[in-house]
PDB file of C-alpha atoms in Angstrom:
ATOM      1  CA  UNK A   1      19.773  26.869   5.475  1.00 40.00           C
ATOM      2  CA  UNK A   2      17.039  28.587   3.478  1.00 39.00           C
ATOM      3  CA  UNK A   3      14.810  27.206   0.715  1.00 38.00           C
ATOM      4  CA  UNK A   4      16.838  28.703  -2.150  1.00 38.00           C
ATOM      5  CA  UNK A   5      20.115  27.162  -0.936  1.00 38.00           C
ATOM      6  CA  UNK A   6      18.343  23.807  -0.533  1.00 38.00           C
ATOM      7  CA  UNK A   7      17.260  23.952  -4.170  1.00 38.00           C
ATOM      8  CA  UNK A   8      20.840  24.553  -5.281  1.00 38.00           C
ATOM      9  CA  UNK A   9      22.067  21.489  -3.371  1.00 40.00           C
ATOM     10  CA  UNK A  10      19.527  19.159  -4.889  1.00 39.00           C
ATOM     11  CA  UNK A  11      21.243  15.916  -5.893  1.00 41.00           C
ATOM     12  CA  UNK A  12      21.358  15.118  -9.587  1.00 42.00           C
ATOM     13  CA  UNK A  13      20.402  11.601 -10.680  1.00 41.00           C
ATOM     14  CA  UNK A  14      23.205   9.399 -11.907  1.00 41.00           C
ATOM     15  CA  UNK A  15      23.816   9.093 -15.639  1.00 37.00           C
ATOM     16  CA  UNK A  16      22.559   5.487 -15.582  1.00 37.00           C
ATOM     17  CA  UNK A  17      19.292   6.463 -13.869  1.00 36.00           C
ATOM     18  CA  UNK A  18      18.756   9.350 -16.281  1.00 38.00           C
ATOM     19  CA  UNK A  19      19.454   7.055 -19.238  1.00 33.00           C
ATOM     20  CA  UNK A  20      16.985   4.434 -17.916  1.00 35.00           C
ATOM     21  CA  UNK A  21      14.316   7.110 -17.524  1.00 35.00           C
ATOM     22  CA  UNK A  22      14.889   8.308 -21.115  1.00 32.00           C
ATOM     23  CA  UNK A  23      14.652   4.741 -22.444  1.00 29.00           C
ATOM     24  CA  UNK A  24      11.454   4.179 -20.433  1.00 31.00           C
ATOM     25  CA  UNK A  25       9.899   7.351 -21.831  1.00 28.00           C
ATOM     26  CA  UNK A  26      10.912   6.375 -25.359  1.00 28.00           C
ATOM     27  CA  UNK A  27       9.422   2.906 -24.912  1.00 29.00           C
ATOM     28  CA  UNK A  28       6.222   4.387 -23.533  1.00 27.00           C
ATOM     29  CA  UNK A  29       6.028   6.978 -26.319  1.00 27.00           C
ATOM     30  CA  UNK A  30       6.576   4.358 -29.024  1.00 26.00           C
ATOM     31  CA  UNK A  31       3.873   2.225 -27.427  1.00 24.00           C
ATOM     32  CA  UNK A  32       1.337   5.012 -27.811  1.00 27.00           C
ATOM     33  CA  UNK A  33       2.400   5.651 -31.428  1.00 27.00           C
ATOM     34  CA  UNK A  34       2.385   1.970 -32.371  1.00 27.00           C
ATOM     35  CA  UNK A  35      -0.703   1.080 -30.301  1.00 30.00           C
ATOM     36  CA  UNK A  36       1.122  -1.645 -28.432  1.00 28.00           C
ATOM     37  CA  UNK A  37       1.400  -2.636 -24.805  1.00 28.00           C
ATOM     38  CA  UNK A  38       4.115  -1.076 -22.676  1.00 27.00           C
ATOM     39  CA  UNK A  39       6.505  -3.628 -21.262  1.00 31.00           C
ATOM     40  CA  UNK A  40       9.652  -3.426 -19.213  1.00 33.00           C
ATOM     41  CA  UNK A  41      12.742  -3.649 -21.377  1.00 33.00           C
ATOM     42  CA  UNK A  42      16.017  -5.368 -20.504  1.00 37.00           C
ATOM     43  CA  UNK A  43      17.723  -2.111 -19.502  1.00 36.00           C
ATOM     44  CA  UNK A  44      14.861  -1.179 -17.168  1.00 38.00           C
ATOM     45  CA  UNK A  45      14.895  -4.704 -15.690  1.00 44.00           C
ATOM     46  CA  UNK A  46      18.633  -4.373 -15.043  1.00 45.00           C
ATOM     47  CA  UNK A  47      18.085  -1.050 -13.268  1.00 48.00           C
ATOM     48  CA  UNK A  48      15.237  -2.513 -11.162  1.00 49.00           C
ATOM     49  CA  UNK A  49      17.404  -5.506 -10.219  1.00 53.00           C
ATOM     50  CA  UNK A  50      20.248  -3.190  -9.183  1.00 59.00           C
ATOM     51  CA  UNK A  51      17.855  -1.131  -7.022  1.00 60.00           C
ATOM     52  CA  UNK A  52      16.486  -4.352  -5.515  1.00 56.00           C
ATOM     53  CA  UNK A  53      19.960  -5.619  -4.618  1.00 67.00           C
ATOM     54  CA  UNK A  54      20.931  -2.216  -3.228  1.00 67.00           C
ATOM     55  CA  UNK A  55      17.891  -2.176  -0.925  1.00 65.00           C
ATOM     56  CA  UNK A  56      19.052  -5.396   0.721  1.00 68.00           C
ATOM     57  CA  UNK A  57      22.751  -4.520   0.636  1.00 65.00           C
ATOM     58  CA  UNK A  58      22.424  -1.415   2.797  1.00 70.00           C
ATOM     59  CA  UNK A  59      21.697  -2.554   6.348  1.00 72.00           C
ATOM     60  CA  UNK A  60      19.410  -0.269   8.313  1.00 73.00           C
ATOM     61  CA  UNK A  61      20.670   0.228  11.875  1.00 73.00           C
ATOM     62  CA  UNK A  62      18.364   3.036  13.042  1.00 76.00           C
ATOM     63  CA  UNK A  63      15.683   1.143  14.982  1.00 81.00           C
ATOM     64  CA  UNK A  64      13.187   3.975  14.502  1.00 84.00           C
ATOM     65  CA  UNK A  65      13.267   3.180  10.771  1.00 90.00           C
ATOM     66  CA  UNK A  66      13.012  -0.614  11.067  1.00 94.00           C
ATOM     67  CA  UNK A  67       9.285  -0.957  10.423  1.00 96.00           C
ATOM     68  CA  UNK A  68       9.290   1.462   7.464  1.00 95.00           C
ATOM     69  CA  UNK A  69      12.182  -0.446   5.875  1.00 96.00           C
ATOM     70  CA  UNK A  70      10.330  -3.768   6.283  1.00 97.00           C
ATOM     71  CA  UNK A  71       7.279  -2.297   4.527  1.00 97.00           C
ATOM     72  CA  UNK A  72       9.538  -0.978   1.774  1.00 95.00           C
ATOM     73  CA  UNK A  73      11.170  -4.405   1.317  1.00 97.00           C
ATOM     74  CA  UNK A  74       7.778  -6.167   1.348  1.00 98.00           C
ATOM     75  CA  UNK A  75       6.549  -3.890  -1.428  1.00 97.00           C
ATOM     76  CA  UNK A  76       9.794  -4.393  -3.343  1.00 96.00           C
ATOM     77  CA  UNK A  77       9.226  -8.164  -3.212  1.00 97.00           C
ATOM     78  CA  UNK A  78       5.601  -7.739  -4.283  1.00 97.00           C
ATOM     79  CA  UNK A  79       6.600  -5.484  -7.180  1.00 96.00           C
ATOM     80  CA  UNK A  80       9.178  -8.042  -8.279  1.00 95.00           C
ATOM     81  CA  UNK A  81       6.382 -10.665  -8.284  1.00 96.00           C
ATOM     82  CA  UNK A  82       4.040  -8.385 -10.274  1.00 96.00           C
ATOM     83  CA  UNK A  83       1.733  -7.658  -7.310  1.00 97.00           C
ATOM     84  CA  UNK A  84       0.259  -4.403  -6.054  1.00 97.00           C
ATOM     85  CA  UNK A  85       1.997  -2.753  -3.087  1.00 97.00           C
ATOM     86  CA  UNK A  86       0.505  -2.952   0.382  1.00 98.00           C
ATOM     87  CA  UNK A  87      -0.694   0.205   2.122  1.00 97.00           C
ATOM     88  CA  UNK A  88       0.238   0.818   5.740  1.00 96.00           C
ATOM     89  CA  UNK A  89      -2.854   0.469   7.921  1.00 97.00           C
ATOM     90  CA  UNK A  90      -2.606   2.371  11.234  1.00 97.00           C
ATOM     91  CA  UNK A  91      -4.736  -0.106  13.217  1.00 97.00           C
ATOM     92  CA  UNK A  92      -2.789  -3.073  11.890  1.00 97.00           C
ATOM     93  CA  UNK A  93       0.506  -1.317  12.654  1.00 97.00           C
ATOM     94  CA  UNK A  94      -0.646  -0.681  16.238  1.00 97.00           C
ATOM     95  CA  UNK A  95      -1.709  -4.321  16.623  1.00 98.00           C
ATOM     96  CA  UNK A  96       1.695  -5.455  15.296  1.00 98.00           C
ATOM     97  CA  UNK A  97       3.532  -3.267  17.822  1.00 97.00           C
ATOM     98  CA  UNK A  98       1.343  -4.558  20.654  1.00 98.00           C
ATOM     99  CA  UNK A  99       2.068  -8.168  19.664  1.00 98.00           C
ATOM    100  CA  UNK A 100       5.841  -7.581  19.414  1.00 98.00           C
ATOM    101  CA  UNK A 101       5.865  -5.891  22.839  1.00 98.00           C
ATOM    102  CA  UNK A 102       3.709  -8.643  24.337  1.00 98.00           C
ATOM    103  CA  UNK A 103       6.050 -11.393  23.081  1.00 98.00           C
ATOM    104  CA  UNK A 104       9.110  -9.551  24.411  1.00 97.00           C
ATOM    105  CA  UNK A 105       7.688  -8.665  27.809  1.00 97.00           C
ATOM    106  CA  UNK A 106       6.045 -12.041  28.442  1.00 97.00           C
ATOM    107  CA  UNK A 107       8.901 -14.098  26.989  1.00 97.00           C
ATOM    108  CA  UNK A 108       7.054 -16.180  24.403  1.00 97.00           C
ATOM    109  CA  UNK A 109       7.312 -16.675  20.656  1.00 97.00           C
ATOM    110  CA  UNK A 110       4.036 -17.874  19.189  1.00 97.00           C
ATOM    111  CA  UNK A 111       1.215 -16.834  16.885  1.00 97.00           C
ATOM    112  CA  UNK A 112      -1.199 -17.241  19.799  1.00 97.00           C
ATOM    113  CA  UNK A 113      -0.735 -14.587  22.478  1.00 97.00           C
ATOM    114  CA  UNK A 114      -1.612 -15.314  26.119  1.00 97.00           C
ATOM    115  CA  UNK A 115      -2.881 -11.708  26.233  1.00 97.00           C
ATOM    116  CA  UNK A 116      -4.671 -11.259  22.886  1.00 97.00           C
ATOM    117  CA  UNK A 117      -5.286 -14.781  21.591  1.00 98.00           C
ATOM    118  CA  UNK A 118      -4.986 -15.411  17.853  1.00 98.00           C
ATOM    119  CA  UNK A 119      -3.784 -12.733  15.413  1.00 98.00           C
ATOM    120  CA  UNK A 120      -7.379 -12.514  14.155  1.00 98.00           C
ATOM    121  CA  UNK A 121      -8.663 -11.863  17.680  1.00 98.00           C
ATOM    122  CA  UNK A 122      -5.964  -9.211  18.184  1.00 98.00           C
ATOM    123  CA  UNK A 123      -7.141  -7.431  15.022  1.00 98.00           C
ATOM    124  CA  UNK A 124     -10.768  -7.599  16.190  1.00 98.00           C
ATOM    125  CA  UNK A 125      -9.793  -6.209  19.628  1.00 97.00           C
ATOM    126  CA  UNK A 126      -8.113  -3.282  17.834  1.00 97.00           C
ATOM    127  CA  UNK A 127     -11.284  -2.821  15.733  1.00 97.00           C
ATOM    128  CA  UNK A 128      -9.431  -3.505  12.489  1.00 98.00           C
ATOM    129  CA  UNK A 129     -11.881  -4.572   9.763  1.00 97.00           C
ATOM    130  CA  UNK A 130     -10.708  -7.441   7.541  1.00 97.00           C
ATOM    131  CA  UNK A 131     -12.001 -10.208   5.300  1.00 97.00           C
ATOM    132  CA  UNK A 132      -8.731 -12.119   5.292  1.00 97.00           C
ATOM    133  CA  UNK A 133      -5.622 -11.801   7.433  1.00 98.00           C
ATOM    134  CA  UNK A 134      -2.201 -13.304   8.052  1.00 98.00           C
ATOM    135  CA  UNK A 135       0.716 -12.926  10.426  1.00 98.00           C
ATOM    136  CA  UNK A 136       4.475 -13.382  10.196  1.00 98.00           C
ATOM    137  CA  UNK A 137       6.600 -13.332  13.337  1.00 98.00           C
ATOM    138  CA  UNK A 138      10.349 -13.521  13.855  1.00 98.00           C
ATOM    139  CA  UNK A 139      12.786 -13.159  16.724  1.00 98.00           C
ATOM    140  CA  UNK A 140      16.440 -12.231  17.000  1.00 96.00           C
ATOM    141  CA  UNK A 141      17.197 -10.721  13.588  1.00 96.00           C
ATOM    142  CA  UNK A 142      19.143  -7.491  13.924  1.00 95.00           C
ATOM    143  CA  UNK A 143      17.968  -5.648  10.817  1.00 95.00           C
ATOM    144  CA  UNK A 144      14.974  -5.337   8.494  1.00 96.00           C
ATOM    145  CA  UNK A 145      17.082  -6.835   5.698  1.00 95.00           C
ATOM    146  CA  UNK A 146      17.912  -9.981   7.683  1.00 96.00           C
ATOM    147  CA  UNK A 147      14.358 -10.531   8.898  1.00 97.00           C
ATOM    148  CA  UNK A 148      13.003 -10.107   5.356  1.00 97.00           C
ATOM    149  CA  UNK A 149      15.586 -12.533   3.950  1.00 96.00           C
ATOM    150  CA  UNK A 150      14.486 -15.071   6.562  1.00 97.00           C
ATOM    151  CA  UNK A 151      10.809 -14.606   5.776  1.00 98.00           C
ATOM    152  CA  UNK A 152      11.388 -14.783   2.021  1.00 97.00           C
ATOM    153  CA  UNK A 153      13.350 -18.029   2.462  1.00 97.00           C
ATOM    154  CA  UNK A 154      10.410 -19.618   4.323  1.00 97.00           C
ATOM    155  CA  UNK A 155       7.559 -20.866   2.143  1.00 97.00           C
ATOM    156  CA  UNK A 156       4.786 -20.001   4.637  1.00 96.00           C
ATOM    157  CA  UNK A 157       6.077 -16.510   5.399  1.00 97.00           C
ATOM    158  CA  UNK A 158       6.778 -15.826   1.733  1.00 97.00           C
ATOM    159  CA  UNK A 159       3.208 -16.805   0.824  1.00 98.00           C
ATOM    160  CA  UNK A 160       1.865 -14.199   3.263  1.00 98.00           C
ATOM    161  CA  UNK A 161       4.151 -11.492   1.834  1.00 98.00           C
ATOM    162  CA  UNK A 162       3.142 -12.371  -1.736  1.00 98.00           C
ATOM    163  CA  UNK A 163      -0.549 -13.070  -1.089  1.00 98.00           C
ATOM    164  CA  UNK A 164      -2.532 -11.122  -3.726  1.00 98.00           C
ATOM    165  CA  UNK A 165      -5.594 -11.008  -1.404  1.00 98.00           C
ATOM    166  CA  UNK A 166      -3.800  -8.765   1.075  1.00 98.00           C
ATOM    167  CA  UNK A 167      -4.086  -5.007   0.571  1.00 98.00           C
ATOM    168  CA  UNK A 168      -2.648  -3.570   3.801  1.00 98.00           C
ATOM    169  CA  UNK A 169       0.148  -4.235   6.259  1.00 98.00           C
ATOM    170  CA  UNK A 170       1.246  -3.280   9.742  1.00 98.00           C
ATOM    171  CA  UNK A 171       4.736  -3.991  11.022  1.00 98.00           C
ATOM    172  CA  UNK A 172       5.841  -4.043  14.635  1.00 97.00           C
ATOM    173  CA  UNK A 173       9.326  -4.282  16.123  1.00 97.00           C
ATOM    174  CA  UNK A 174      10.231  -4.365  19.786  1.00 97.00           C
ATOM    175  CA  UNK A 175      13.421  -5.567  21.467  1.00 96.00           C
ATOM    176  CA  UNK A 176      14.302  -8.133  18.786  1.00 97.00           C
ATOM    177  CA  UNK A 177      10.743  -9.323  18.109  1.00 98.00           C
ATOM    178  CA  UNK A 178       9.227  -8.705  14.663  1.00 98.00           C
ATOM    179  CA  UNK A 179       5.564  -8.899  13.646  1.00 98.00           C
ATOM    180  CA  UNK A 180       3.906  -8.426  10.278  1.00 98.00           C
ATOM    181  CA  UNK A 181       0.105  -8.367  10.148  1.00 98.00           C
ATOM    182  CA  UNK A 182      -1.563  -8.450   6.735  1.00 98.00           C
ATOM    183  CA  UNK A 183      -5.221  -7.743   5.958  1.00 98.00           C
ATOM    184  CA  UNK A 184      -7.390  -7.802   2.894  1.00 98.00           C
TER     185      UNK A 184
END
């Protein structure tokens, strides 16, 4: 398939999405004319809610995409709460993978690793700079959607996901073990 045939096959947005974009542009344009503050209207909120529900409704089964989907869902939750998205930090992602592998291979489930110590020590060992940090762990969930639902239904895990002090995230998955490391 060449570049010109790829252009021809480009998917067109649905009528509802196109309509929402037009309404958003009109709202933004009228804000500039009137000197007001741009806000999200009811139609745009409805579209965002539909996209949010769709993200959880479609279960990801490709394990190579698990960590990316968790990051996507974390940032969806943060957006819904009015928070800035988290950037993926390579060092934190590596530390998360190491922790998930360590828990699986050594058969434990704990924030304190017999190999690396606390999550903070693990980050220091990986030379990840941070002022503040947090960790969420889970075991046994079969999809990013189910692990995120579990974390969001737990007050402590939810507070890490929605912590405004955190700016970056790393997610690790290995053999049924999930790790989120947050830094700020």
